[in-house]
Short mmCIF file of C-alpha atoms in Angstrom, two decimals:
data_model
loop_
_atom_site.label_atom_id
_atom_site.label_comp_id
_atom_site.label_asym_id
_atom_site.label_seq_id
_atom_site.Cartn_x
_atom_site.Cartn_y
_atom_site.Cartn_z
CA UNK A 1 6.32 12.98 -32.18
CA UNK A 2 8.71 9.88 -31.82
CA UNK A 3 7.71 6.53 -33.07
CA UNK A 4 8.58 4.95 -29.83
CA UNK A 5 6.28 6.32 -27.15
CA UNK A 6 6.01 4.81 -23.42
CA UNK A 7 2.63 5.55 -21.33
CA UNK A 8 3.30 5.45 -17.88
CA UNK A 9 0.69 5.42 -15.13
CA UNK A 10 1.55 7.90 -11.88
CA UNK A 11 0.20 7.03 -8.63
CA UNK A 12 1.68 3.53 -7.76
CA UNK A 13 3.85 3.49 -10.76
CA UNK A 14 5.93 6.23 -10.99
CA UNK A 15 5.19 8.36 -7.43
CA UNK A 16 3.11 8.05 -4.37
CA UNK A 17 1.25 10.15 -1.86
CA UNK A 18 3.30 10.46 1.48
CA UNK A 19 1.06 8.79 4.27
CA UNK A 20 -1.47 7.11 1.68
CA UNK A 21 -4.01 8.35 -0.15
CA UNK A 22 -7.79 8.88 0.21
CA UNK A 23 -8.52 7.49 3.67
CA UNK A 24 -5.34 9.39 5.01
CA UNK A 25 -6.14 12.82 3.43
CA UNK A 26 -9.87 12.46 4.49
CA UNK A 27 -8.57 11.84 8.34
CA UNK A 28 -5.66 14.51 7.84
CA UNK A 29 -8.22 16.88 7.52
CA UNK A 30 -10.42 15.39 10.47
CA UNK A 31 -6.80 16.37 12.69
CA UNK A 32 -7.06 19.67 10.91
CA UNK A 33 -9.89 20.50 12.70
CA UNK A 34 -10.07 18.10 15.77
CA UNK A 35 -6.65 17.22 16.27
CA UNK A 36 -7.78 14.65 19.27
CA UNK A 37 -10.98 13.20 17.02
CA UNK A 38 -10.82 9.33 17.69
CA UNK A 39 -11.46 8.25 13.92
CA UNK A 40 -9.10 5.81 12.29
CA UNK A 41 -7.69 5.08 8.87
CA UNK A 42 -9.59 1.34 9.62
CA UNK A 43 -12.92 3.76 9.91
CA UNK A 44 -12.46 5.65 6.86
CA UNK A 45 -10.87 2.61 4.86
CA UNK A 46 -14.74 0.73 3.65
CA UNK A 47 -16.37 4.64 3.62
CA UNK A 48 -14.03 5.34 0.61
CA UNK A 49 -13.87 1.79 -0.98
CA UNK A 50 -16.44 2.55 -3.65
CA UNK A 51 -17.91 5.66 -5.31
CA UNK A 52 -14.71 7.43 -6.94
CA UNK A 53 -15.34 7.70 -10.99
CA UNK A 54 -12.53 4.64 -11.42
CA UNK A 55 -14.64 2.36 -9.61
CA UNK A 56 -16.85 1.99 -13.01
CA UNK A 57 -14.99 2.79 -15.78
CA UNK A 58 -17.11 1.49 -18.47
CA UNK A 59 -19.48 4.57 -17.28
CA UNK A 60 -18.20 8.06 -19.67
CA UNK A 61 -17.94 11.33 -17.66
CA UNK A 62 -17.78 13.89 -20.27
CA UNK A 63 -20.32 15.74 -18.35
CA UNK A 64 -17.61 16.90 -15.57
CA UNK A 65 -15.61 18.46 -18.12
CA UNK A 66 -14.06 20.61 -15.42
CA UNK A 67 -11.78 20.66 -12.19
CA UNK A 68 -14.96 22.37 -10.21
CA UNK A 69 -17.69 20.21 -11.86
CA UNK A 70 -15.63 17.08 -10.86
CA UNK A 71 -14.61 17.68 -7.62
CA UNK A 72 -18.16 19.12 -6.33
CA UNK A 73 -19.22 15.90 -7.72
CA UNK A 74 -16.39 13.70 -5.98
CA UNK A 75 -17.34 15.82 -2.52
CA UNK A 76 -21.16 15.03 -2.83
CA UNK A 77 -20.67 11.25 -3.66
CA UNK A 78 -17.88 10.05 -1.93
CA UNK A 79 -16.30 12.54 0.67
CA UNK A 80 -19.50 14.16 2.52
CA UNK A 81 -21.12 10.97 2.73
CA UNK A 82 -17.76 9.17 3.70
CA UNK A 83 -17.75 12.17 6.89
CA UNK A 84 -21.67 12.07 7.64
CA UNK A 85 -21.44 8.66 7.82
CA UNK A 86 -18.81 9.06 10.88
CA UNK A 87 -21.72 11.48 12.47
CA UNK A 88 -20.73 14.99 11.34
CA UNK A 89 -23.57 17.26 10.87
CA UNK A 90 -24.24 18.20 6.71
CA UNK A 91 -21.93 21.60 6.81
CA UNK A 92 -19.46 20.16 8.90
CA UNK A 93 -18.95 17.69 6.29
CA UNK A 94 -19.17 20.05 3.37
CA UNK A 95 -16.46 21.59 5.32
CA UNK A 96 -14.15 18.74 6.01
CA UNK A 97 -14.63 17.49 2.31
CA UNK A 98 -13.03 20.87 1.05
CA UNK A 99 -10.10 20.68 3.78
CA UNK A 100 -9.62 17.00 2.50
CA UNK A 101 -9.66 18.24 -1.35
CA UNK A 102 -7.38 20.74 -0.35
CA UNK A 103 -4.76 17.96 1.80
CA UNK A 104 -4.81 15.60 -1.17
CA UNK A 105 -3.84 17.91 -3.94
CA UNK A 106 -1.28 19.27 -1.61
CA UNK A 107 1.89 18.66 -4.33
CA UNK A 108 4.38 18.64 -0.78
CA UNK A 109 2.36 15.48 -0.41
CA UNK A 110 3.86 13.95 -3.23
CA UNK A 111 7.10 11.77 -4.10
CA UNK A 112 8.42 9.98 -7.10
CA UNK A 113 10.30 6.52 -6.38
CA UNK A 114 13.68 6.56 -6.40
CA UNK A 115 13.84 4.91 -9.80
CA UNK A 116 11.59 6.64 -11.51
CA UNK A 117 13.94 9.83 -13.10
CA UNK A 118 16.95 7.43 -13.65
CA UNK A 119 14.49 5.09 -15.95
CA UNK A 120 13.16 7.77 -17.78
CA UNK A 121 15.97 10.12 -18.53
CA UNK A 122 17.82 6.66 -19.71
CA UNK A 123 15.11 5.66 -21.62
CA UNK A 124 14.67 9.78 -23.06
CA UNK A 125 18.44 9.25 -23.81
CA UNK A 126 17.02 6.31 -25.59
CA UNK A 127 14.72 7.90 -28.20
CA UNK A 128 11.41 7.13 -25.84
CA UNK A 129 8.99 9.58 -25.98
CA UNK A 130 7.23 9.60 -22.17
CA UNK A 131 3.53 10.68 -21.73
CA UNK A 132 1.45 9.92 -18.51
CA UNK A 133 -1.87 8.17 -18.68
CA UNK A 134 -3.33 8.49 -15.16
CA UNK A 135 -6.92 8.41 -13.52
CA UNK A 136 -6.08 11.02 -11.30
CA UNK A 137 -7.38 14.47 -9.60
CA UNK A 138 -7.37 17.74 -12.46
CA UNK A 139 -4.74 19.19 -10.49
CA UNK A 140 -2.19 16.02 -11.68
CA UNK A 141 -0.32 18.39 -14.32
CA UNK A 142 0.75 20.38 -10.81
CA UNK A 143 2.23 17.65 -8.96
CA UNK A 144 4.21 16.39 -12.00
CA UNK A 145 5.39 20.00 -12.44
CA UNK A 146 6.36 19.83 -8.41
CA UNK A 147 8.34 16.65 -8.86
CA UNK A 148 10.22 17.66 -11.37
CA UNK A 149 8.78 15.68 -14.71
CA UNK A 150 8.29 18.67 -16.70
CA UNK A 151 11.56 17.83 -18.72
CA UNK A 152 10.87 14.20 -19.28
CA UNK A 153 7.06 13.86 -19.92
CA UNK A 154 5.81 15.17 -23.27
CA UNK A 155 2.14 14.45 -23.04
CA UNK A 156 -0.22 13.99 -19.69
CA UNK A 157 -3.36 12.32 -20.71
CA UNK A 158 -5.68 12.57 -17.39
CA UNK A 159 -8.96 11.32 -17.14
CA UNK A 160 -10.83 13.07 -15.19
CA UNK A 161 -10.36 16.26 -17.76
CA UNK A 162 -10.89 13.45 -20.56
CA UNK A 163 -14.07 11.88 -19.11
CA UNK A 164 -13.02 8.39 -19.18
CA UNK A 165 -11.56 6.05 -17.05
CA UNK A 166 -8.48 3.32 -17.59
CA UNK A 167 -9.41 0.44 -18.75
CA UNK A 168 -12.18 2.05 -20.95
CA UNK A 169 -11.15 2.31 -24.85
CA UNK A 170 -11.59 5.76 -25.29
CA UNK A 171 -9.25 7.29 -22.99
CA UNK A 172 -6.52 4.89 -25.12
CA UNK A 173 -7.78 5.62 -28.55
CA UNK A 174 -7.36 9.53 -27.00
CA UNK A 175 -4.08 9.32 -25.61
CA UNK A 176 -2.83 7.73 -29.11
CA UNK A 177 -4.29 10.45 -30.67
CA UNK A 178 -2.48 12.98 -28.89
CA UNK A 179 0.80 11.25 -28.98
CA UNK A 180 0.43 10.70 -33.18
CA UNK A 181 -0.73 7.08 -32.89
CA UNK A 182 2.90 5.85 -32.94
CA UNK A 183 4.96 3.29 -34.69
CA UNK A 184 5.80 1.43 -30.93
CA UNK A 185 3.88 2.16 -28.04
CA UNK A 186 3.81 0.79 -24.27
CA UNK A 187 2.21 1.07 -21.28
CA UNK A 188 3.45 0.80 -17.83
CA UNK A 189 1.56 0.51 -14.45
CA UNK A 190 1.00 -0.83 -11.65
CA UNK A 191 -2.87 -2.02 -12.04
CA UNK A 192 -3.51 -5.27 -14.26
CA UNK A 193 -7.18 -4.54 -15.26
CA UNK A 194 -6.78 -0.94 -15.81
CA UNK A 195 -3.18 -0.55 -17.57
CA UNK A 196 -1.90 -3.73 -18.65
CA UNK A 197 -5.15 -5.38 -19.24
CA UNK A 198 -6.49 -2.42 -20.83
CA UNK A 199 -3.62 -1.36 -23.09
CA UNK A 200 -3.85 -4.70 -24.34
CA UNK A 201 -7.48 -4.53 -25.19
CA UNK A 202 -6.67 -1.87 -27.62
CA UNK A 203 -3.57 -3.36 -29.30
CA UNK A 204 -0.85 -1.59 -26.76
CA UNK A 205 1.72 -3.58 -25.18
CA UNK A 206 2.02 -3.54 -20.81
CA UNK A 207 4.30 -4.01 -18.72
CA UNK A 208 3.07 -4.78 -14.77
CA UNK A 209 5.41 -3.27 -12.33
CA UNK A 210 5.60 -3.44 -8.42
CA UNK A 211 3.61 -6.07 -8.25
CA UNK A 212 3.16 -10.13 -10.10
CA UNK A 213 0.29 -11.19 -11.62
CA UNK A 214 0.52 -14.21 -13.93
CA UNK A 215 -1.71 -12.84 -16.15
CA UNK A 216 0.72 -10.15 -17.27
CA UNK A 217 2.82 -11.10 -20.21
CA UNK A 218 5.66 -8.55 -19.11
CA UNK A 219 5.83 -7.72 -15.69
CA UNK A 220 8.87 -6.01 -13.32
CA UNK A 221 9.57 -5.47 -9.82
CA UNK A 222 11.11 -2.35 -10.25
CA UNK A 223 11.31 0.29 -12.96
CA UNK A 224 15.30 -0.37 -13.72
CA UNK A 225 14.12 -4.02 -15.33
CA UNK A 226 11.75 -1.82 -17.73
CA UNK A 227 14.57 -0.35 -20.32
CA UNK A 228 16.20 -4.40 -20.12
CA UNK A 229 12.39 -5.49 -21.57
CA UNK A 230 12.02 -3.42 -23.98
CA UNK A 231 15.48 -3.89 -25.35
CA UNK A 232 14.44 -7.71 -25.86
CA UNK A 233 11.72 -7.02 -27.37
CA UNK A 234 12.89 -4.76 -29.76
CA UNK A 235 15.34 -7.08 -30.94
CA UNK A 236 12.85 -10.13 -31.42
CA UNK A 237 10.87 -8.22 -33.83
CA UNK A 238 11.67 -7.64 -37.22
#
């Protein structure tokens, strides 16, 4: 393994889910069935604002060690009681929950931003190794395969077959495991708290991208200012 590594968080960072992402998958599946239903994403929005493992991170969940243990878990506490709360009858919602599973892990679903593969095959060409560090569904490895990463990401550390969360320690001290605890190591994302914040906590460098928050050291507005930082930075330290 390289002694320059880069972990890069997906959803936000590097790709996206056409349409959005939980409230529009649960109501895609609503249409599925009752194409004229009168829901909204405003309806769905504050039934899916809490629940989902990432929501307490400091809490381990080595127990769901599997795709099937964690999504029957993610149906029972978030999606079911996200669609009986709208009124639907228990089976209807055990129903709707799978078709809503099924919508989100849809990989056609999925894009990459248009600077993602120009930033990492230039930073590849660079000597960066690239590894994704993402709390996403089981089925991530899939939609990277879909978009095309499978030549430019060497390691995909996902939590929910981990059993920890971003920001929590663990899930870093396992991803630098797996890459060979490198020399130089980053971490890019989107989120403060969970990959900037937390990367820091454990010694590990962020950048914040797509968005500004003054409490990131580094931050970008796009990918193509990422290879530009770490350039700099290379060169100020000895």
């Amino acid at each position: 393994m390289s002694s320059k590594v880069l972990f890069w968080d997906f959803d936000g960072t590097l790709g996206h889910r056409r349409g959005g992402k939980w409230s529009s998958a649960l109501l895609e599946a609503l249409h599925e069935i009752e194409p004229d239903c009168d829901v909204t994403l405003d309806d769905l929005k504050p039934l899916v604002s809490s629940g989902f493992p990432w929501h307490h991170p400091d809490v381990a969940h080595t127990h769901l060690h599997t795709p099937e243990l964690w999504w029957s878990s993610l149906r029972k506490q978030v999606i079911e009681k996200a669609y009986r709360s709208l009124g639907y009858h228990e089976h209807a919602a055990q129903r709707l929950a799978l078709i809503a599973q099924e919508t989100y892990i849809d990989v056609k679903k999925w894009a990459l931003y248009e600077d993602a593969l120009p930033v990492l095959e230039r930073l590849k060409e660079q000597g960066w190794i690239h590894a994704v560090i993402s709390n996403h569904v089981p089925e991530l490895q899939d939609i990277l395969n879909y978009l095309g990463l499978t030549d430019f990401i060497s390691v995909i550390i996902n939590f929910s077959l981990e059993g920890y969360e971003k920001p929590h320690p663990q899930l870093y001290q396992i991803a630098l495991q797996k890459v060979g605890n490198p020399r130089t190591v980053w971490m890019i994302g989107d989120n403060l708290h969970a990959d900037v914040l937390g990367a820091e906590n454990v010694g590990i460098k962020g950048i914040l991208v797509r968005t500004e928050e003054k409490r990131a050291a580094f931050q970008a507005k796009d990918l193509y200012e990422i290879p530009n930082i770490l350039a700099r930075v290379e060169q100020q330290e000895p």
